[in-house]
Amino acid sequence: MFLTREQERMLNGEYGWAVAKAMAIIVKTGEVLGASRLVEISHAHVSGVSYTNILDPGLDFVRRLFLSGGRARVYTTINPGCVDYSGLSSLIDGSFNEKQAVIDESLIRMGFKPVFTCIPYYHRPPSQGEFLAWGESSAIAVANSYYGASSNREGGPLALAAALTGYTYYAGLHIPENRVARVVVRVDPSASRNPGALGLWIGENIREIPLLKGFNPPLWDLKIMLAASAASGSHAFIAVEKITPRGFYKVDPLEKVEVEWRDLEKYIGLEPSGGSVLGYLGCPHLHPWEFHLVYEYVKRRGRLPGRNRLLLTIPLEVYERYRDKVLYLRSLGVDVAAGTCPVVSRLTRRFDHLVTNSGKAVFYLSKQLKINYYLTETRRVLEIVYA
Amino acid sequence: MSTLRLQVKVLVDGDCRAPLYLYNGYVSFFGEVDPVNGLHRATGEGISGKAFAFKGGRGSTVGSYVIYALKYYGKQPACLLVEEVEPIIVTGCVMADIPLFQVEKGFLSKIGFKRGLLVHERGSNYVEIEYE
């Protein structure tokens, strides 16, 4: 691989152990993936922040990079941790507070922005054509598919390495010739109404880059679909007609498929009848706009009935800005957790049913909690917890 | 006993001599692999010390840390064999120094046996699989 003199000096340890270690991870990963050079990035987003996800090995790795002098060389944001940073949630288990604090302190003192969110594009929407090194599979797909800025599906440690060097390897989706949609997917209107299930279907059934036609949702529903397809599959980029900037990709279709409601039915689970229900919205995190919609609905309906609970997960900054609203929601029995989510943390209690709009949450939580689930649209989640 | 010699693309090199565990599907190391016990949750099979062959990665970018954690807890597979390569698995194998090989697409669907012993010597561009 071609390295500039500066990059070579980084690799050789002239910038310290942390930078050399980071550079080695990038160069080796890049060589395996066929990169001939590195590319400068404008934003790194680091995943693998939660203690319950990365455990002691990850904690040690992050801590060692910090203690040996690793510092952000580029704008860097971080993913959710495993504790609720508002300190008010009774559903998110806070028992790993101390371990999480060690990780957080290391990341913050390396100069990363402590946003603790999986929607970094809320803090800094990338502009078209930028090179990014993002972890967090759902955010990567939004960067490519919605903003037309390129990121590969970087593993957590590689995104961290990119933050410490300012570079990533030039391969995969950074190269325009690789951004070619091969499968045209016509989405029937019946399938558009459940973006979480649509995403799970795409992830399981399509391997090439798809071009979606007939699916034209707002960003909030698009992120639900992309998050699900990046969980059940490995999609970093889904071209969406009328949404993805046109210059970002080419179309060379080998195959055409159609998806309609009956294809999605196997992903939605069962609507609960009896038993305790956990309604969950915020995977990926709620954007303020969605938060306000939920807030208005809850305000109108009042206190949650019976044993049902509703959990919302939001970026830390949304909590800080709308603290009064969060407290009001809590007074009505709605649990709001900031800077975390159930996928990267543990819950304090068990429920019989999970009802959510998130295919990603279903993919991971049905495995972790062995819980019955029902995957439906946002409004239906709210109606069910209030039933 | 027969031996199958298979051309592979060596992505992370290293010696490997281990019983083969074949899984004809995709794996998200985060969520689908338990790093503390070295288990593949989808089947409950242990992957520690095995040559773990699967189609490719999917899911969370935390997967690299899970591969690294497998090594840290001494539960790592002896090597990985995949049909499709993606950055999350590559970075994990680079960090944990676990040999990683790529075989042609369709290998897992075509293969006619379930158990075997996979052997690879550092520097060669093939693996040998001994099976009954």
Coordinates of C-alpha atoms in Angstrom, one line a residue:
Chain A
M1 CA 0.0 0.0 0.0
F2 CA 1.2 3.5 -0.8
L3 CA 1.7 5.6 2.3
T4 CA 2.7 9.3 2.4
R5 CA 5.7 10.2 4.5
E6 CA 3.5 11.4 7.3
Q7 CA 1.5 8.2 7.3
E8 CA 4.7 6.1 7.3
R9 CA 6.0 8.0 10.3
M10 CA 2.7 7.4 12.1
L11 CA 3.0 3.7 11.4
N12 CA 6.6 3.6 12.5
G13 CA 5.8 5.0 15.9
E14 CA 7.1 8.6 15.6
Y15 CA 3.7 9.8 16.8
G16 CA 3.6 7.4 19.7
W17 CA 2.3 3.9 20.4
A18 CA -1.4 4.7 20.1
V19 CA -1.1 6.3 16.7
A20 CA 1.2 3.4 15.5
K21 CA -1.3 0.8 16.7
A22 CA -4.2 2.7 15.1
M23 CA -2.3 3.0 11.8
A24 CA -1.4 -0.7 11.8
I25 CA -5.1 -1.7 12.2
I26 CA -6.1 0.6 9.3
V27 CA -3.3 -0.5 7.0
K28 CA -3.7 -4.2 7.6
T29 CA -7.5 -4.0 7.3
G30 CA -7.1 -1.9 4.1
E31 CA -4.6 -4.3 2.6
V32 CA -6.9 -7.3 3.1
L33 CA -9.7 -5.3 1.5
G34 CA -7.6 -4.3 -1.5
A35 CA -6.9 -0.7 -0.7
S36 CA -3.9 0.9 -2.5
R37 CA -3.8 4.0 -0.3
L38 CA -5.5 5.8 2.6
V39 CA -7.9 8.7 2.5
E40 CA -8.4 11.7 4.8
I41 CA -11.7 11.7 6.6
S42 CA -13.8 14.5 7.9
H43 CA -15.7 12.7 10.7
A44 CA -15.2 9.5 12.7
H45 CA -18.0 7.9 14.6
V46 CA -16.9 5.4 17.1
S47 CA -19.1 2.4 17.9
G48 CA -18.2 -0.2 20.6
V49 CA -18.6 2.2 23.5
S50 CA -21.0 0.3 25.7
Y51 CA -19.4 -1.8 28.4
T52 CA -22.0 -4.6 28.2
N53 CA -21.1 -4.9 24.5
I54 CA -17.3 -4.8 24.5
L55 CA -16.7 -6.1 28.1
D56 CA -13.2 -5.9 29.7
P57 CA -11.2 -6.7 26.5
G58 CA -12.7 -3.6 24.8
L59 CA -12.4 -1.5 27.9
D60 CA -8.7 -2.4 28.2
F61 CA -8.1 -1.6 24.5
V62 CA -9.8 1.8 24.7
R63 CA -8.1 2.7 28.0
R64 CA -4.6 1.7 26.7
L65 CA -5.0 3.9 23.6
F66 CA -5.9 6.9 25.8
L67 CA -3.2 6.3 28.4
S68 CA -0.5 6.0 25.7
G69 CA -1.4 9.3 24.2
G70 CA -4.1 8.7 21.6
R71 CA -6.0 11.9 20.8
A72 CA -8.6 12.8 18.2
R73 CA -7.1 14.2 15.0
V74 CA -10.5 14.7 13.4
Y75 CA -14.1 15.5 14.5
T76 CA -15.3 12.4 16.3
T77 CA -18.6 11.4 17.9
I78 CA -19.4 8.3 20.0
N79 CA -22.1 5.7 20.2
P80 CA -24.4 5.1 23.1
G81 CA -23.1 3.7 26.4
C82 CA -24.7 1.0 28.6
V83 CA -26.1 3.4 31.2
D84 CA -28.8 6.0 31.2
Y85 CA -27.0 9.4 31.3
S86 CA -30.1 11.2 32.6
G87 CA -30.0 9.0 35.6
L88 CA -33.8 8.8 35.7
S89 CA -34.6 5.6 33.8
S90 CA -35.8 2.7 36.0
L91 CA -35.7 0.2 33.1
I92 CA -32.1 0.5 32.1
D93 CA -29.8 -1.3 34.5
G94 CA -27.2 1.1 36.0
S95 CA -25.0 -1.5 37.7
F96 CA -22.2 -1.2 35.2
N97 CA -21.8 2.5 35.9
E98 CA -18.3 2.3 37.1
K99 CA -16.9 0.3 34.2
Q100 CA -18.8 2.5 31.7
A101 CA -17.3 5.6 33.4
V102 CA -13.8 4.3 32.7
I103 CA -14.6 3.9 29.0
D104 CA -16.4 7.3 28.8
E105 CA -13.5 9.1 30.5
S106 CA -11.0 7.6 28.1
L107 CA -13.0 8.5 25.1
I108 CA -13.8 12.0 26.3
R109 CA -10.3 12.8 27.2
M110 CA -9.1 11.6 23.9
G111 CA -11.1 14.5 22.6
F112 CA -14.2 12.7 21.3
K113 CA -17.5 14.5 21.5
P114 CA -19.7 12.7 24.1
V115 CA -22.9 12.6 22.1
F116 CA -23.7 9.0 23.1
T117 CA -25.9 8.5 20.2
C118 CA -26.4 6.2 17.2
I119 CA -27.6 9.1 15.1
P120 CA -24.4 11.2 14.8
Y121 CA -25.9 12.8 11.7
Y122 CA -28.2 14.7 14.0
H123 CA -25.1 16.5 15.4
R124 CA -23.2 16.9 12.1
P125 CA -25.0 15.9 9.0
P126 CA -22.3 15.0 6.5
S127 CA -22.2 16.8 3.2
Q128 CA -22.2 15.0 -0.1
G129 CA -18.9 13.5 -1.2
E130 CA -17.2 13.5 2.2
F131 CA -15.2 10.6 3.4
L132 CA -16.2 9.2 6.7
A133 CA -15.1 6.4 9.0
W134 CA -18.2 5.4 10.9
G135 CA -18.9 2.5 13.1
E136 CA -22.6 1.9 14.0
S137 CA -24.1 0.0 11.1
S138 CA -27.4 2.0 11.0
A139 CA -25.6 5.4 10.8
I140 CA -23.3 4.2 8.1
A141 CA -26.2 3.2 5.9
V142 CA -27.8 6.7 6.5
A143 CA -24.6 8.4 5.6
N144 CA -24.3 6.6 2.3
S145 CA -28.0 6.3 1.4
Y146 CA -29.4 9.6 2.6
Y147 CA -26.5 12.0 2.6
G148 CA -24.3 10.6 -0.2
A149 CA -21.2 10.7 2.0
S150 CA -19.2 7.5 1.9
S151 CA -18.4 5.2 4.8
N152 CA -17.7 1.5 4.8
R153 CA -19.1 -0.6 7.6
E154 CA -16.1 0.0 9.9
G155 CA -15.7 -2.2 12.9
G156 CA -15.7 -0.2 16.2
P157 CA -11.9 -0.5 16.6
L158 CA -11.2 0.7 13.1
A159 CA -13.4 3.8 13.5
L160 CA -11.5 4.5 16.7
A161 CA -8.2 4.1 14.8
A162 CA -9.4 6.4 12.1
A163 CA -10.3 9.1 14.8
L164 CA -6.7 8.9 16.1
T165 CA -5.0 9.2 12.7
G166 CA -7.5 11.1 10.6
Y167 CA -7.4 8.5 7.9
T168 CA -9.1 5.4 6.7
Y169 CA -8.3 2.9 3.9
Y170 CA -9.5 3.8 0.4
A171 CA -11.6 0.8 -0.7
G172 CA -15.2 -0.4 -0.8
L173 CA -17.8 2.3 -0.9
H174 CA -15.3 5.2 -1.0
I175 CA -14.6 4.2 -4.6
P176 CA -17.4 5.4 -6.9
E177 CA -17.1 2.4 -9.2
N178 CA -18.2 0.2 -6.3
R179 CA -21.4 2.1 -5.7
V180 CA -23.5 0.3 -8.3
A181 CA -27.0 -0.9 -7.6
R182 CA -27.5 -4.4 -9.0
V183 CA -31.0 -5.3 -7.8
V184 CA -34.0 -3.1 -8.4
V185 CA -36.6 -3.6 -5.7
R186 CA -40.1 -2.3 -6.3
V187 CA -41.7 -1.7 -2.9
D188 CA -45.4 -2.1 -2.9
P189 CA -47.3 0.5 -0.8
S190 CA -48.5 -2.3 1.4
A191 CA -44.8 -3.0 2.4
S192 CA -43.9 0.7 2.9
R193 CA -46.0 1.0 6.0
N194 CA -43.7 -1.2 8.1
P195 CA -40.1 0.0 7.5
G196 CA -38.7 -2.2 10.2
A197 CA -40.0 -5.4 8.6
L198 CA -39.1 -4.1 5.1
G199 CA -35.5 -3.7 6.3
L200 CA -35.3 -7.2 7.9
W201 CA -36.6 -8.6 4.6
I202 CA -34.0 -6.7 2.5
G203 CA -31.2 -7.7 4.9
E204 CA -32.1 -11.4 4.7
N205 CA -32.9 -11.7 1.0
I206 CA -30.7 -9.3 -0.9
R207 CA -26.9 -9.4 -0.9
E208 CA -26.0 -6.9 -3.7
I209 CA -26.6 -3.1 -3.5
P210 CA -30.4 -2.6 -4.0
L211 CA -32.1 0.3 -5.6
L212 CA -35.5 0.8 -4.0
K213 CA -38.4 2.2 -6.0
G214 CA -41.7 3.3 -4.6
F215 CA -40.3 3.8 -1.1
N216 CA -40.1 7.5 -0.3
P217 CA -40.2 7.9 3.5
P218 CA -39.0 10.8 5.8
L219 CA -35.6 10.3 7.3
W220 CA -37.1 8.9 10.5
D221 CA -38.7 5.9 8.8
L222 CA -35.7 5.5 6.4
K223 CA -33.3 5.1 9.4
I224 CA -35.6 2.4 10.8
M225 CA -35.5 0.5 7.5
L226 CA -31.7 1.0 7.0
A227 CA -31.0 -0.1 10.6
A228 CA -32.9 -3.3 10.2
S229 CA -31.3 -4.2 6.9
A230 CA -27.8 -3.6 8.4
A231 CA -28.7 -6.0 11.3
S232 CA -30.2 -8.9 9.5
G233 CA -27.9 -8.4 6.6
S234 CA -24.8 -6.3 5.9
H235 CA -26.0 -3.4 3.9
A236 CA -23.9 -0.3 4.1
F237 CA -25.6 1.3 1.2
I238 CA -29.1 1.1 -0.2
A239 CA -29.9 3.4 -3.1
V240 CA -33.3 4.9 -2.6
E241 CA -34.9 6.6 -5.7
K242 CA -35.7 10.3 -5.1
I243 CA -33.7 10.3 -1.8
T244 CA -30.1 9.2 -2.4
P245 CA -28.2 12.0 -4.2
R246 CA -28.2 11.0 -7.9
G247 CA -24.5 11.4 -8.6
F248 CA -23.6 9.1 -5.7
Y249 CA -24.4 5.8 -7.5
K250 CA -24.9 4.1 -10.8
V251 CA -27.5 1.5 -11.7
D252 CA -26.7 -1.7 -13.6
P253 CA -29.5 -4.0 -12.8
L254 CA -29.1 -7.7 -13.0
E255 CA -32.3 -8.6 -11.3
K256 CA -35.7 -7.1 -10.5
V257 CA -37.8 -8.1 -7.5
E258 CA -41.0 -6.9 -5.9
V259 CA -41.8 -6.9 -2.2
E260 CA -45.2 -6.7 -0.8
W261 CA -46.9 -7.1 2.6
R262 CA -47.2 -10.9 2.5
D263 CA -43.4 -11.2 2.2
L264 CA -43.0 -9.2 5.4
E265 CA -45.5 -11.1 7.6
K266 CA -43.0 -13.6 8.9
Y267 CA -41.0 -10.7 10.5
I268 CA -43.7 -9.0 12.5
G269 CA -44.3 -11.6 15.3
L270 CA -47.6 -11.6 17.2
E271 CA -49.7 -8.8 18.6
P272 CA -49.9 -9.2 22.4
S273 CA -53.0 -10.4 24.0
G274 CA -52.5 -10.3 27.8
G275 CA -49.3 -10.2 29.8
S276 CA -47.0 -7.3 30.4
V277 CA -46.0 -5.2 27.4
L278 CA -42.9 -3.1 26.9
G279 CA -43.5 -0.6 24.1
Y280 CA -40.2 0.7 22.7
L281 CA -39.4 3.6 20.4
G282 CA -35.9 5.0 19.7
C283 CA -33.8 2.4 17.9
P284 CA -32.1 4.2 16.3
H285 CA -32.4 7.1 18.7
L286 CA -35.4 9.4 18.4
H287 CA -34.7 12.6 16.5
P288 CA -36.2 15.6 18.4
W289 CA -38.9 15.8 15.8
E290 CA -40.1 12.3 16.5
F291 CA -39.6 12.9 20.2
H292 CA -42.1 15.8 20.0
L293 CA -44.7 13.7 18.1
V294 CA -44.5 11.1 20.8
Y295 CA -44.7 13.7 23.5
E296 CA -47.8 15.3 22.0
Y297 CA -49.5 11.8 21.8
V298 CA -48.7 10.9 25.4
K299 CA -49.7 14.3 26.7
R300 CA -53.1 13.8 25.0
R301 CA -53.6 10.3 26.4
G302 CA -52.3 10.9 29.9
R303 CA -51.1 8.3 32.3
L304 CA -50.0 4.9 31.0
P305 CA -52.6 2.2 32.1
G306 CA -52.0 -1.0 33.9
R307 CA -48.7 -2.9 33.8
N308 CA -47.6 -1.6 30.4
R309 CA -44.5 0.4 30.0
L310 CA -43.3 2.7 27.3
L311 CA -39.5 3.2 26.8
L312 CA -38.1 6.0 24.7
T313 CA -34.4 6.3 24.0
I314 CA -33.0 9.6 22.8
P315 CA -29.6 11.3 22.3
L316 CA -28.1 12.8 25.4
E317 CA -28.4 16.3 23.9
V318 CA -32.1 15.9 23.3
Y319 CA -32.5 15.2 27.0
E320 CA -30.5 18.2 28.0
R321 CA -32.5 20.5 25.7
Y322 CA -36.0 19.1 26.5
R323 CA -35.5 18.1 30.1
D324 CA -38.9 19.6 31.2
K325 CA -40.7 17.4 28.6
V326 CA -38.7 14.3 29.6
L327 CA -39.7 14.9 33.3
Y328 CA -43.3 15.4 32.3
L329 CA -43.3 12.2 30.4
R330 CA -41.9 10.4 33.4
S331 CA -44.6 11.7 35.6
L332 CA -47.1 9.9 33.3
G333 CA -45.2 6.7 33.6
V334 CA -43.1 6.8 30.4
D335 CA -39.5 5.8 30.8
V336 CA -37.1 8.0 28.9
A337 CA -33.4 7.0 28.7
A338 CA -30.7 9.3 27.3
G339 CA -27.5 8.2 25.5
T340 CA -28.3 4.5 25.7
C341 CA -30.7 1.9 24.5
P342 CA -31.7 -1.7 25.4
V343 CA -29.5 -3.2 22.6
V344 CA -26.4 -1.9 24.2
S345 CA -27.5 -2.2 27.9
R346 CA -29.4 -4.5 30.1
L347 CA -33.0 -4.1 31.3
T348 CA -33.9 -4.2 35.0
R349 CA -37.0 -6.3 34.5
R350 CA -38.7 -8.8 32.3
F351 CA -41.7 -8.3 30.1
D352 CA -43.8 -10.9 28.2
H353 CA -44.0 -8.8 25.1
L354 CA -41.9 -6.3 23.2
V355 CA -43.8 -4.0 20.9
T356 CA -41.7 -1.7 18.7
N357 CA -41.3 -0.1 15.3
S358 CA -37.6 -1.2 15.1
G359 CA -36.6 -4.2 13.1
K360 CA -33.1 -3.8 14.5
A361 CA -34.4 -3.9 18.1
V362 CA -36.3 -7.0 17.3
F363 CA -33.3 -8.7 15.6
Y364 CA -31.1 -8.2 18.7
L365 CA -33.5 -8.2 21.6
S366 CA -35.4 -11.3 20.5
K367 CA -32.0 -13.1 20.8
Q368 CA -30.9 -11.4 24.0
L369 CA -34.2 -11.4 26.0
K370 CA -35.9 -14.4 24.4
I371 CA -39.1 -12.3 24.4
N372 CA -42.3 -12.4 22.3
Y373 CA -42.3 -9.4 19.9
Y374 CA -44.6 -7.4 17.7
L375 CA -43.0 -5.3 15.0
T376 CA -45.4 -2.5 13.8
E377 CA -45.6 1.1 12.9
T378 CA -44.9 3.9 15.4
R379 CA -48.4 5.0 16.0
R380 CA -49.6 1.4 16.6
V381 CA -46.9 1.0 19.3
L382 CA -48.4 3.9 21.2
E383 CA -52.0 2.6 20.7
I384 CA -51.0 -0.8 22.0
V385 CA -49.4 0.5 25.2
Y386 CA -52.4 2.7 25.8
A387 CA -55.0 -0.1 25.1
Chain B
M1 CA -10.7 -40.8 4.9
S2 CA -10.5 -38.3 2.0
T3 CA -8.7 -35.1 1.6
L4 CA -10.1 -32.0 -0.2
R5 CA -7.6 -29.4 -1.3
L6 CA -9.1 -26.0 -1.6
Q7 CA -7.6 -22.8 -3.1
V8 CA -8.3 -19.9 -0.8
K9 CA -7.5 -16.2 -0.6
V10 CA -5.4 -15.8 2.5
L11 CA -6.6 -12.6 4.2
V12 CA -4.9 -13.0 7.6
D13 CA -2.2 -15.7 7.5
G14 CA -1.3 -18.1 10.2
D15 CA -1.1 -21.9 10.8
C16 CA -4.4 -23.7 11.5
R17 CA -5.1 -27.3 12.2
A18 CA -8.6 -27.7 13.7
P19 CA -11.9 -29.5 13.5
L20 CA -14.2 -27.8 11.0
Y21 CA -17.5 -26.3 12.1
L22 CA -19.7 -25.5 9.1
Y23 CA -22.5 -23.0 9.3
N24 CA -24.3 -22.3 6.0
G25 CA -25.4 -18.8 7.0
Y26 CA -24.3 -15.3 8.0
V27 CA -23.1 -14.4 11.5
S28 CA -23.3 -11.2 13.5
F29 CA -20.5 -11.7 16.1
F30 CA -22.3 -9.2 18.3
G31 CA -25.5 -10.8 19.5
E32 CA -24.9 -14.2 17.8
V33 CA -21.6 -15.2 19.4
D34 CA -21.0 -15.4 23.2
P35 CA -17.3 -14.4 23.6
V36 CA -17.0 -15.5 27.2
N37 CA -18.0 -19.0 26.5
G38 CA -17.0 -19.3 22.9
L39 CA -20.5 -20.3 21.7
H40 CA -22.3 -19.7 18.4
R41 CA -25.8 -18.9 19.8
A42 CA -27.7 -19.8 16.6
T43 CA -26.8 -23.5 17.0
G44 CA -25.3 -23.6 20.5
E45 CA -22.1 -25.1 19.1
G46 CA -18.7 -24.2 20.5
I47 CA -16.4 -22.3 18.2
S48 CA -13.4 -22.2 20.4
G49 CA -10.4 -24.0 18.8
K50 CA -12.5 -24.8 15.7
A51 CA -12.0 -23.8 12.1
F52 CA -15.3 -21.9 11.8
A53 CA -16.6 -21.7 8.3
F54 CA -19.6 -19.5 7.5
K55 CA -20.9 -17.4 4.6
G56 CA -19.9 -14.0 5.9
G57 CA -20.6 -11.3 8.4
R58 CA -23.8 -9.3 9.1
G59 CA -25.1 -6.9 11.7
S60 CA -23.3 -4.8 14.3
T61 CA -19.9 -3.1 13.9
V62 CA -19.2 -4.1 17.5
G63 CA -18.4 -7.6 16.0
S64 CA -14.7 -6.7 15.8
Y65 CA -14.6 -6.3 19.6
V66 CA -16.4 -9.6 20.1
I67 CA -13.7 -11.4 18.0
Y68 CA -11.0 -9.6 20.0
A69 CA -12.8 -10.6 23.2
L70 CA -12.9 -14.3 22.1
K71 CA -9.1 -14.1 22.0
Y72 CA -8.9 -12.3 25.3
Y73 CA -10.9 -15.0 27.0
G74 CA -9.0 -17.7 25.3
K75 CA -12.1 -18.9 23.4
Q76 CA -11.1 -17.9 19.9
P77 CA -11.6 -20.1 16.9
A78 CA -8.4 -21.5 15.4
C79 CA -9.3 -19.8 12.1
L80 CA -12.2 -18.4 10.1
L81 CA -13.2 -19.4 6.6
V82 CA -15.7 -17.2 4.8
E83 CA -17.3 -16.8 1.4
E84 CA -17.8 -13.1 1.6
V85 CA -15.4 -10.6 3.3
E86 CA -16.4 -7.5 5.2
P87 CA -14.5 -4.9 7.2
I88 CA -15.9 -5.8 10.6
I89 CA -14.5 -9.4 10.5
V90 CA -11.2 -8.4 8.9
T91 CA -10.5 -5.8 11.7
G92 CA -11.4 -8.3 14.4
C93 CA -9.1 -10.9 12.9
V94 CA -6.3 -8.4 12.4
M95 CA -6.6 -7.3 16.1
A96 CA -6.9 -10.8 17.5
D97 CA -4.4 -12.4 15.0
I98 CA -6.8 -15.1 13.9
P99 CA -6.2 -16.6 10.5
L100 CA -8.9 -15.6 8.0
F101 CA -9.4 -17.3 4.6
Q102 CA -11.8 -16.7 1.8
V103 CA -13.3 -19.4 -0.4
E104 CA -15.4 -19.2 -3.5
K105 CA -19.1 -18.3 -3.2
G106 CA -21.4 -21.4 -2.9
F107 CA -18.8 -23.5 -1.2
L108 CA -20.9 -24.1 1.9
S109 CA -24.0 -25.1 -0.1
K110 CA -22.0 -27.5 -2.3
I111 CA -20.0 -29.2 0.4
G112 CA -21.2 -32.8 1.0
F113 CA -20.0 -33.5 4.5
K114 CA -20.5 -32.1 8.0
R115 CA -17.3 -32.8 9.9
G116 CA -13.7 -32.7 9.0
L117 CA -10.3 -31.4 9.9
L118 CA -9.0 -28.2 8.3
V119 CA -5.2 -27.7 7.9
H120 CA -3.5 -24.6 6.6
E121 CA 0.2 -23.8 6.7
R122 CA 1.4 -20.2 6.9
G123 CA 2.6 -19.1 3.5
S124 CA 0.5 -21.5 1.4
N125 CA -2.5 -20.4 -0.7
Y126 CA -4.7 -23.4 0.1
V127 CA -6.4 -25.3 2.9
E128 CA -6.7 -29.1 3.1
I129 CA -9.8 -30.6 4.6
E130 CA -9.7 -34.2 5.8
Y131 CA -13.1 -35.8 6.1
E132 CA -14.7 -39.2 6.5

